[in-house]
Short mmCIF file of C-alpha atoms in Angstrom, two decimals:
data_model
loop_
_atom_site.label_atom_id
_atom_site.label_comp_id
_atom_site.label_asym_id
_atom_site.label_seq_id
_atom_site.Cartn_x
_atom_site.Cartn_y
_atom_site.Cartn_z
CA MET A 26 12.26 -6.04 3.69
CA ALA A 27 12.37 -7.75 0.34
CA LEU A 28 9.29 -8.66 -1.67
CA THR A 29 9.19 -11.71 -3.92
CA LEU A 30 6.38 -11.86 -6.45
CA ILE A 31 4.75 -15.28 -6.16
CA SER A 32 1.73 -15.00 -8.42
CA THR A 33 -0.50 -12.62 -10.34
CA SER A 34 -4.27 -13.03 -10.67
CA THR A 35 -6.06 -10.97 -13.28
CA ALA A 36 -9.82 -10.57 -13.31
CA SER A 37 -11.90 -10.67 -16.46
CA ALA A 38 -15.56 -10.75 -15.53
CA SER A 39 -14.56 -13.12 -12.71
CA ALA A 40 -16.91 -14.18 -9.93
CA THR A 41 -13.91 -14.65 -7.63
CA LEU A 42 -10.14 -14.57 -7.72
CA ASP A 43 -8.90 -17.56 -5.75
CA ILE A 44 -5.25 -18.15 -4.96
CA THR A 45 -4.92 -21.82 -4.13
CA SER A 46 -1.17 -22.39 -4.24
CA GLY A 47 1.94 -20.63 -3.02
CA ILE A 48 0.72 -19.93 0.52
CA ASP A 49 2.91 -22.12 2.73
CA ASP A 50 5.81 -21.91 5.17
CA THR A 51 8.20 -20.39 2.62
CA TYR A 52 7.35 -16.94 3.96
CA SER A 53 6.06 -15.79 7.32
CA VAL A 54 4.45 -12.66 5.85
CA TYR A 55 2.43 -12.39 2.64
CA GLU A 56 1.25 -9.23 0.91
CA PHE A 57 -1.63 -9.02 -1.56
CA HIS A 58 -1.56 -5.89 -3.70
CA PHE A 59 -4.84 -4.90 -5.37
CA VAL A 60 -4.57 -2.68 -8.43
CA ASN A 61 -7.73 -1.11 -9.83
CA MET A 62 -10.26 -3.76 -8.88
CA HIS A 63 -13.31 -2.75 -10.86
CA PRO A 64 -16.77 -4.19 -10.10
CA ALA A 65 -19.46 -5.07 -12.58
CA THR A 66 -22.10 -3.91 -10.09
CA ASN A 67 -22.33 -0.49 -8.47
CA GLN A 68 -21.59 0.17 -4.79
CA VAL A 69 -20.34 -3.27 -3.83
CA ASP A 70 -17.78 -4.24 -1.21
CA PHE A 71 -14.48 -5.90 -2.02
CA THR A 72 -14.05 -8.87 0.32
CA PHE A 73 -11.84 -11.84 1.18
CA GLN A 74 -12.01 -15.20 2.91
CA VAL A 75 -9.53 -18.03 3.46
CA ASN A 76 -9.43 -21.79 3.54
CA ALA A 77 -7.42 -23.89 5.98
CA HIS A 78 -5.60 -27.20 5.84
CA ASP A 79 -5.94 -29.35 8.94
CA GLY A 80 -2.64 -31.13 8.48
CA SER A 81 -4.02 -34.08 6.61
CA SER A 82 -6.39 -32.58 4.09
CA GLN A 83 -7.58 -29.32 2.61
CA LEU A 84 -10.76 -28.18 4.29
CA THR A 85 -13.76 -27.36 2.15
CA GLY A 86 -14.90 -23.86 1.42
CA PHE A 87 -13.77 -20.34 2.14
CA ASN A 88 -15.48 -20.08 5.49
CA GLU A 89 -12.96 -19.74 8.30
CA THR A 90 -13.84 -17.86 11.49
CA ILE A 91 -12.78 -14.21 11.45
CA GLN A 92 -12.62 -11.62 14.22
CA SER A 93 -12.08 -8.16 12.76
CA THR A 94 -12.18 -4.39 13.14
CA THR A 95 -13.01 -1.81 10.49
CA PHE A 96 -12.67 1.95 10.41
CA GLN A 97 -12.58 4.43 7.59
CA SER A 98 -12.01 8.01 6.59
CA GLN A 99 -14.11 9.50 3.81
CA HIS A 100 -14.58 12.73 1.90
CA GLY A 101 -16.85 13.60 -1.03
CA GLU A 102 -15.89 15.31 -4.25
CA GLY A 103 -18.48 17.94 -3.31
CA ASP A 104 -16.61 18.58 -0.03
CA GLY A 105 -19.23 16.83 2.09
CA GLY A 106 -19.25 13.86 4.44
CA ALA A 107 -15.73 14.33 5.80
CA THR A 108 -15.24 12.01 8.74
CA VAL A 109 -13.20 9.27 10.32
CA GLY A 110 -14.83 6.58 12.38
CA TYR A 111 -15.34 2.97 13.31
CA TYR A 112 -17.69 1.02 11.03
CA THR A 113 -19.58 -1.51 13.08
CA ALA A 114 -21.59 -2.91 10.20
CA TYR A 115 -18.50 -4.27 8.49
CA ASP A 116 -16.58 -5.94 11.30
CA GLN A 117 -17.06 -9.57 12.26
CA GLY A 118 -17.33 -11.25 15.64
CA ASN A 119 -16.13 -14.75 14.94
CA GLY A 120 -18.06 -14.68 11.69
CA THR A 121 -17.50 -16.90 8.70
CA ALA A 122 -18.59 -14.47 6.00
CA TYR A 123 -16.24 -12.91 3.49
CA GLN A 124 -14.55 -9.97 5.25
CA ALA A 125 -15.09 -6.53 3.71
CA LEU A 126 -11.92 -4.71 2.67
CA ASN A 127 -13.65 -1.55 1.51
CA TYR A 128 -17.01 0.12 1.14
CA GLU A 129 -19.34 0.56 -1.85
CA THR A 130 -16.93 0.52 -4.78
CA GLY A 131 -18.20 2.55 -7.71
CA TYR A 132 -18.60 0.89 -11.08
CA ASP A 133 -18.22 3.92 -13.34
CA ALA A 134 -15.66 3.33 -16.05
CA ASP A 135 -12.95 5.20 -14.11
CA GLN A 136 -13.80 3.96 -10.59
CA SER A 137 -12.09 1.14 -8.72
CA VAL A 138 -10.40 0.12 -5.47
CA SER A 139 -6.68 -0.37 -4.86
CA GLY A 140 -4.78 -1.33 -1.72
CA ILE A 141 -2.93 -3.96 0.23
CA LEU A 142 -3.70 -6.90 2.55
CA THR A 143 -0.95 -8.29 4.76
CA LEU A 144 -1.35 -11.83 6.11
CA TYR A 145 0.96 -12.96 8.89
CA ASP A 146 2.38 -16.45 9.28
CA PRO A 147 -0.43 -18.36 7.54
CA SER A 148 1.31 -21.74 7.92
CA ASP A 149 1.61 -21.46 11.70
CA THR A 150 -0.27 -24.15 13.60
CA THR A 151 -0.08 -22.58 17.06
CA PHE A 152 -1.55 -19.12 16.74
CA ALA A 153 -4.51 -17.40 15.14
CA LYS A 154 -3.53 -15.70 11.86
CA HIS A 155 -3.34 -11.90 11.96
CA PHE A 156 -4.12 -9.70 9.00
CA GLN A 157 -4.14 -5.97 8.23
CA ALA A 158 -5.47 -4.18 5.19
CA ARG A 159 -5.74 -0.65 3.85
CA THR A 160 -7.62 0.20 0.68
CA GLN A 161 -8.42 3.39 -1.20
CA THR A 162 -11.72 3.49 -3.07
CA ALA A 163 -13.51 5.64 -5.60
CA GLN A 164 -16.89 5.10 -3.97
CA GLY A 165 -20.14 4.94 -5.92
CA ASP A 166 -21.37 8.33 -4.71
CA ASP A 167 -18.07 9.99 -5.65
CA PHE A 168 -16.42 9.79 -2.26
CA SER A 169 -12.81 9.00 -1.57
CA VAL A 170 -12.75 6.25 1.08
CA ASP A 171 -9.59 5.32 3.00
CA TRP A 172 -10.53 1.99 4.61
CA TYR A 173 -8.70 0.01 7.33
CA THR A 174 -9.38 -3.57 8.29
CA GLY A 175 -7.53 -5.65 10.87
CA GLY A 176 -8.11 -8.84 12.73
CA TYR A 177 -7.33 -12.49 13.00
CA ILE A 178 -8.47 -15.72 11.46
CA ASN A 179 -9.44 -17.67 14.50
CA THR A 180 -7.95 -21.03 13.64
CA THR A 181 -4.73 -22.83 14.47
CA ASN A 182 -4.87 -24.76 11.21
CA ALA A 183 -2.57 -23.56 8.45
CA ILE A 184 -4.12 -21.20 5.93
CA THR A 185 -3.27 -22.30 2.40
CA GLN A 186 -5.85 -20.63 0.15
CA ILE A 187 -7.44 -17.20 -0.15
CA SER A 188 -10.39 -15.91 -2.13
CA PHE A 189 -11.35 -12.39 -3.17
CA LYS A 190 -14.67 -11.20 -4.59
CA PHE A 191 -17.17 -8.37 -4.56
CA ASP A 192 -20.16 -9.02 -2.35
CA SER A 193 -22.37 -8.87 -5.44
CA GLY A 194 -21.58 -9.25 -9.12
CA ASN A 195 -18.34 -10.02 -10.87
CA ILE A 196 -14.89 -8.54 -10.64
CA ASP A 197 -14.98 -6.92 -14.03
CA ALA A 198 -11.25 -6.17 -14.15
CA GLY A 199 -8.23 -5.71 -11.91
CA THR A 200 -5.10 -7.43 -10.74
CA ILE A 201 -4.04 -9.03 -7.47
CA LYS A 202 -0.37 -9.72 -6.91
CA MET A 203 0.76 -12.01 -4.11
CA PHE A 204 4.19 -11.32 -2.64
CA GLY A 205 6.22 -13.13 -0.01
CA VAL A 206 8.14 -10.94 2.42
CA SER A 207 11.64 -11.97 3.43
CA MET B 1233 17.91 -28.30 -7.21
CA ALA B 1234 18.21 -24.89 -5.68
CA ASN B 1235 20.82 -23.97 -3.12
CA THR B 1236 21.68 -27.54 -2.19
CA VAL B 1237 25.41 -26.96 -2.53
CA LYS B 1238 26.81 -24.94 0.31
CA LYS B 1239 30.54 -25.42 -0.25
CA VAL B 1240 32.96 -26.56 -2.95
CA ASN B 1241 35.87 -28.18 -1.17
CA THR B 1242 36.22 -25.79 1.72
CA VAL B 1243 35.07 -22.67 -0.11
CA ALA B 1244 31.60 -21.46 0.70
CA ILE B 1245 29.43 -20.89 -2.35
CA ALA B 1246 28.72 -17.40 -1.14
CA ASP B 1247 32.43 -16.61 -1.27
CA ILE B 1248 32.89 -17.62 -4.92
CA LYS B 1249 33.15 -14.45 -6.95
CA ASN B 1250 34.30 -15.86 -10.24
CA ILE B 1251 35.59 -18.97 -11.98
CA ASN B 1252 38.24 -18.15 -14.50
CA THR B 1253 36.75 -15.09 -16.19
CA ILE B 1254 33.13 -15.89 -15.46
CA THR B 1255 31.72 -13.61 -12.79
CA ASP B 1256 29.29 -14.80 -10.18
CA SER B 1257 26.45 -12.95 -11.87
CA ASP B 1258 26.87 -15.29 -14.82
CA LEU B 1259 27.49 -18.37 -12.74
CA LYS B 1260 24.15 -20.13 -13.05
CA LYS B 1261 25.21 -23.70 -13.07
CA LEU B 1262 28.18 -25.74 -12.00
CA ASN B 1263 27.89 -29.10 -13.76
CA THR B 1264 24.25 -29.97 -13.16
CA LEU B 1265 23.83 -28.04 -9.95
CA GLU B 1266 21.77 -24.91 -10.42
CA PHE B 1267 22.33 -21.82 -8.33
CA THR B 1268 19.23 -19.75 -7.89
CA GLY B 1269 20.72 -17.35 -5.40
CA THR B 1270 18.61 -14.94 -3.42
CA PRO B 1271 15.21 -14.19 -5.01
CA ALA B 1272 15.06 -10.79 -6.60
CA ASP B 1273 13.38 -8.12 -4.53
CA ALA B 1274 10.23 -6.80 -6.17
CA HIS B 1275 11.25 -3.29 -5.06
CA THR B 1276 13.33 -1.46 -7.64
CA LEU B 1277 14.90 1.82 -6.63
CA ILE B 1278 14.20 4.15 -9.53
CA ALA B 1279 15.45 7.47 -8.27
CA THR B 1280 16.63 9.31 -5.18
CA ALA B 1281 16.03 13.01 -4.60
CA THR B 1282 18.07 14.70 -1.90
CA ALA B 1283 17.07 18.05 -0.51
CA SER B 1284 19.57 20.79 0.16
CA SER B 1285 17.69 23.98 0.85
CA SER B 1286 15.38 22.91 -1.99
CA ALA B 1287 12.17 24.69 -2.85
CA SER B 1288 10.76 21.35 -3.98
CA LEU B 1289 11.76 17.82 -4.89
CA THR B 1290 10.39 16.60 -8.20
CA PHE B 1291 10.41 13.34 -10.12
CA THR B 1292 9.98 14.06 -13.81
CA SER B 1293 11.12 10.75 -15.22
CA GLY B 1294 10.65 7.13 -14.30
CA ILE B 1295 6.89 7.24 -13.69
CA ASP B 1296 5.40 5.18 -16.51
CA SER B 1297 3.85 1.81 -17.27
CA THR B 1298 6.90 -0.14 -16.12
CA TYR B 1299 5.29 -0.58 -12.70
CA ASP B 1300 1.71 -0.73 -11.43
CA VAL B 1301 2.64 0.43 -7.95
CA TYR B 1302 5.08 3.17 -6.99
CA GLU B 1303 6.31 3.89 -3.47
CA PHE B 1304 7.85 7.16 -2.34
CA GLN B 1305 9.80 6.82 0.91
CA PHE B 1306 10.35 10.04 2.86
CA ILE B 1307 13.38 9.96 5.13
CA ASN B 1308 13.91 12.76 7.64
CA LEU B 1309 12.57 15.61 5.56
CA HIS B 1310 13.48 18.73 7.50
CA ALA B 1311 11.65 22.00 6.98
CA ALA B 1312 13.42 25.34 6.86
CA THR B 1313 10.29 27.05 8.19
CA ASN B 1314 8.34 26.17 11.30
CA SER B 1315 4.71 25.02 11.30
CA VAL B 1316 4.26 24.18 7.62
CA TYR B 1317 2.48 21.52 5.62
CA PHE B 1318 4.26 18.84 3.61
CA GLN B 1319 2.37 18.39 0.35
CA PHE B 1320 2.41 17.06 -3.21
CA GLN B 1321 0.88 17.50 -6.64
CA VAL B 1322 1.23 15.76 -10.00
CA ASN B 1323 1.29 16.44 -13.69
CA ALA B 1324 -0.60 14.36 -16.20
CA THR B 1325 1.09 13.77 -19.52
CA ASP B 1326 -1.08 16.52 -21.01
CA GLY B 1327 -0.47 18.95 -18.17
CA ALA B 1328 2.21 21.11 -16.61
CA ASP B 1329 2.76 23.36 -13.60
CA TYR B 1330 1.33 20.80 -11.17
CA ASN B 1331 -2.17 22.27 -11.18
CA ASP B 1332 -4.29 20.43 -13.73
CA SER B 1333 -5.43 17.21 -12.05
CA ALA B 1334 -8.31 17.49 -9.58
CA ILE B 1335 -7.75 15.47 -6.42
CA THR B 1336 -10.17 14.36 -3.72
CA SER B 1337 -8.57 13.21 -0.47
CA THR B 1338 -9.14 12.38 3.18
CA PHE B 1339 -6.93 13.47 6.08
CA PHE B 1340 -6.88 12.18 9.64
CA ALA B 1341 -4.21 11.90 12.29
CA ALA B 1342 -3.42 10.67 15.76
CA TYR B 1343 -1.57 13.06 18.05
CA HIS B 1344 0.25 12.74 21.36
CA ASP B 1345 2.22 15.53 22.95
CA GLU B 1346 5.51 15.51 24.84
CA PRO B 1347 5.16 18.45 27.23
CA SER B 1348 2.16 17.28 29.19
CA GLY B 1349 1.96 13.72 27.94
CA THR B 1350 -1.74 13.99 28.45
CA PHE B 1351 -2.99 15.29 25.12
CA ALA B 1352 -3.79 12.37 22.88
CA ALA B 1353 -6.37 12.46 20.13
CA LEU B 1354 -7.54 11.01 16.86
CA SER B 1355 -9.24 13.48 14.57
CA TYR B 1356 -10.37 14.08 11.03
CA GLU B 1357 -8.90 17.37 9.80
CA ALA B 1358 -11.63 18.80 7.59
CA GLY B 1359 -9.61 21.83 6.64
CA ASP B 1360 -6.76 19.75 5.31
CA ASP B 1361 -8.51 17.35 2.97
CA ALA B 1362 -9.26 18.12 -0.68
CA ALA B 1363 -12.41 18.12 -2.80
CA GLN B 1364 -11.62 18.17 -6.50
CA SER B 1365 -8.72 20.43 -5.72
CA THR B 1366 -5.93 21.30 -8.13
CA SER B 1367 -3.84 22.83 -5.34
CA ASP B 1368 -1.12 20.98 -3.50
CA ILE B 1369 -2.42 18.04 -1.47
CA ARG B 1370 -1.49 18.08 2.19
CA LEU B 1371 0.23 14.96 3.51
CA THR B 1372 0.92 16.15 7.05
CA LYS B 1373 0.64 19.38 9.03
CA TRP B 1374 2.42 21.41 11.65
CA VAL B 1375 5.84 20.27 10.49
CA ALA B 1376 8.44 21.62 12.90
CA ASN B 1377 11.90 22.91 12.03
CA GLY B 1378 13.94 22.25 15.18
CA ASN B 1379 17.32 20.67 14.60
CA ASP B 1380 16.14 17.22 15.60
CA GLU B 1381 12.65 17.55 14.12
CA SER B 1382 11.62 16.02 10.77
CA LEU B 1383 9.07 13.80 9.09
CA SER B 1384 9.34 10.33 7.61
CA GLY B 1385 6.84 8.08 5.91
CA LYS B 1386 5.58 6.67 2.66
CA LEU B 1387 3.24 7.51 -0.21
CA THR B 1388 1.95 4.72 -2.45
CA LEU B 1389 0.66 5.60 -5.92
CA TYR B 1390 -1.32 3.04 -7.90
CA ALA B 1391 -1.19 2.57 -11.66
CA PRO B 1392 -0.23 6.13 -12.59
CA SER B 1393 -0.02 5.25 -16.27
CA SER B 1394 -3.59 3.95 -16.47
CA GLY B 1395 -5.63 5.55 -19.21
CA THR B 1396 -8.87 4.17 -17.79
CA TYR B 1397 -9.06 4.72 -14.05
CA VAL B 1398 -8.58 7.52 -11.54
CA LYS B 1399 -5.25 7.17 -9.72
CA HIS B 1400 -5.45 6.01 -6.11
CA PHE B 1401 -2.86 7.01 -3.52
CA MET B 1402 -2.33 6.35 0.19
CA SER B 1403 0.19 7.85 2.60
CA ARG B 1404 1.16 7.53 6.21
CA ILE B 1405 3.65 9.92 7.78
CA ALA B 1406 5.26 10.09 11.19
CA ASN B 1407 5.80 13.76 11.94
CA TYR B 1408 7.60 15.51 14.78
CA LYS B 1409 5.13 18.37 14.94
CA ILE B 1410 5.37 21.80 16.48
CA GLU B 1411 5.09 22.17 20.23
CA GLY B 1412 6.66 18.76 20.75
CA ALA B 1413 4.25 16.09 19.68
CA THR B 1414 4.09 13.08 17.45
CA SER B 1415 1.61 13.03 14.62
CA ASP B 1416 0.70 9.83 12.78
CA THR B 1417 -0.97 11.26 9.68
CA HIS B 1418 -3.05 9.22 7.23
CA VAL B 1419 -3.97 10.70 3.87
CA ALA B 1420 -5.54 8.93 0.92
CA GLY B 1421 -7.49 9.80 -2.17
CA TYR B 1422 -7.62 9.72 -5.91
CA ILE B 1423 -6.34 11.85 -8.73
CA ASN B 1424 -9.52 12.31 -10.71
CA ASP B 1425 -7.88 12.10 -14.09
CA THR B 1426 -7.87 9.24 -16.58
CA THR B 1427 -4.80 10.64 -18.31
CA ALA B 1428 -1.53 9.05 -17.32
CA ILE B 1429 0.45 10.75 -14.54
CA ASP B 1430 4.17 11.16 -15.21
CA ASP B 1431 5.47 13.86 -12.83
CA ILE B 1432 5.21 14.37 -9.08
CA LYS B 1433 6.37 17.23 -6.89
CA PHE B 1434 6.84 17.42 -3.13
CA GLN B 1435 7.32 20.63 -1.18
CA MET B 1436 6.59 22.42 2.07
CA SER B 1437 3.72 24.91 2.07
CA SER B 1438 6.20 27.65 2.89
CA GLY B 1439 9.97 27.76 2.82
CA ASN B 1440 12.45 25.20 1.62
CA ILE B 1441 12.98 21.55 2.30
CA ASP B 1442 16.16 22.11 4.22
CA ALA B 1443 17.34 18.50 4.09
CA GLY B 1444 16.11 14.95 3.65
CA VAL B 1445 15.72 12.26 1.05
CA ILE B 1446 12.86 10.92 -1.05
CA LYS B 1447 13.34 7.54 -2.71
CA MET B 1448 11.06 6.39 -5.51
CA TYR B 1449 10.57 2.64 -5.90
CA GLY B 1450 8.67 0.58 -8.42
CA ILE B 1451 7.03 -2.68 -7.37
CA SER B 1452 7.62 -5.43 -9.91
CA LYS B 1453 4.75 -6.37 -12.22
CA SER B 1454 6.17 -9.79 -13.11
#
């Protein structure tokens, strides 16, 4: 597996980080690496959505239909709250909201979320588009949270754009790198 | 005009090693035709550590600000002692002895046994996580030492040279555990230290790493 760096997006008090080029049929697998995404607001969720192209024009808005699963493992610095389990409040059943990739990111100066989202065959026009993500978070109440998200974007249109944001407030800092896998 | 020329006369471009004294690594253009070649892989192999009855495997150079993301690939690490943990710790640039940086982590695994084929479970292992611990951090448990038994997997470490943030890590290890079972172990957490991390050590909780390889890669920043 070889990774080719396609683009880097760096947040600086950014409402969203949108990647609107470079997602096409050049690669059948794309990886998005998040490095120290730091929110301006405490205990907010890092999320993503995508935008499709119907073959003749770019559709409007990051609001595609998503079917997803979410589960997480957590443990507090005070040795409490150790568990692994499914998180029903964060999955989607053919929803069009931004999909959560983690849980309650802390906004202390040293807190952030890092991880990876893999998007499969976004330019395909036959199948739904699968994705998998794993993130590691310094959570606002000083928990370590190992978060897993998987699912599919329930469209047969090609996906050409992706957007990342916290569910409230800006992305104060952080970097997202988009790689193609060959 | 990338990769439009496949052959010169009957010689495939891929077979051209040099023209006169110019090697193919310098051969960027032939007349106006540009050769881009295969895109560079963002993975860079920084170091390889090979165990041979080793008490530990350490990386004491190469972890710096060159890369934001480091991957450690574990390939068939074989324990000398049965039923041990595989674990790691780090040194910050102001620390030594792999015991200064407090780490909080989670630990869960899926198990399925060979003998009966009926035991299958997913469980959080509360005794194997860490809460602000400066001891070694467990990455998998019940490592077996049979001749054909080992563990393989990967640990990802984010931005170890950051002077601002805690250092996130995530691992997933496939382990041939004692009593004949597979263990898919997931560990993640953060090194609760805003000082840069520059050393990492891997070892079994008891006994040597009899054999196996750990490869350290950097993921390109640009």
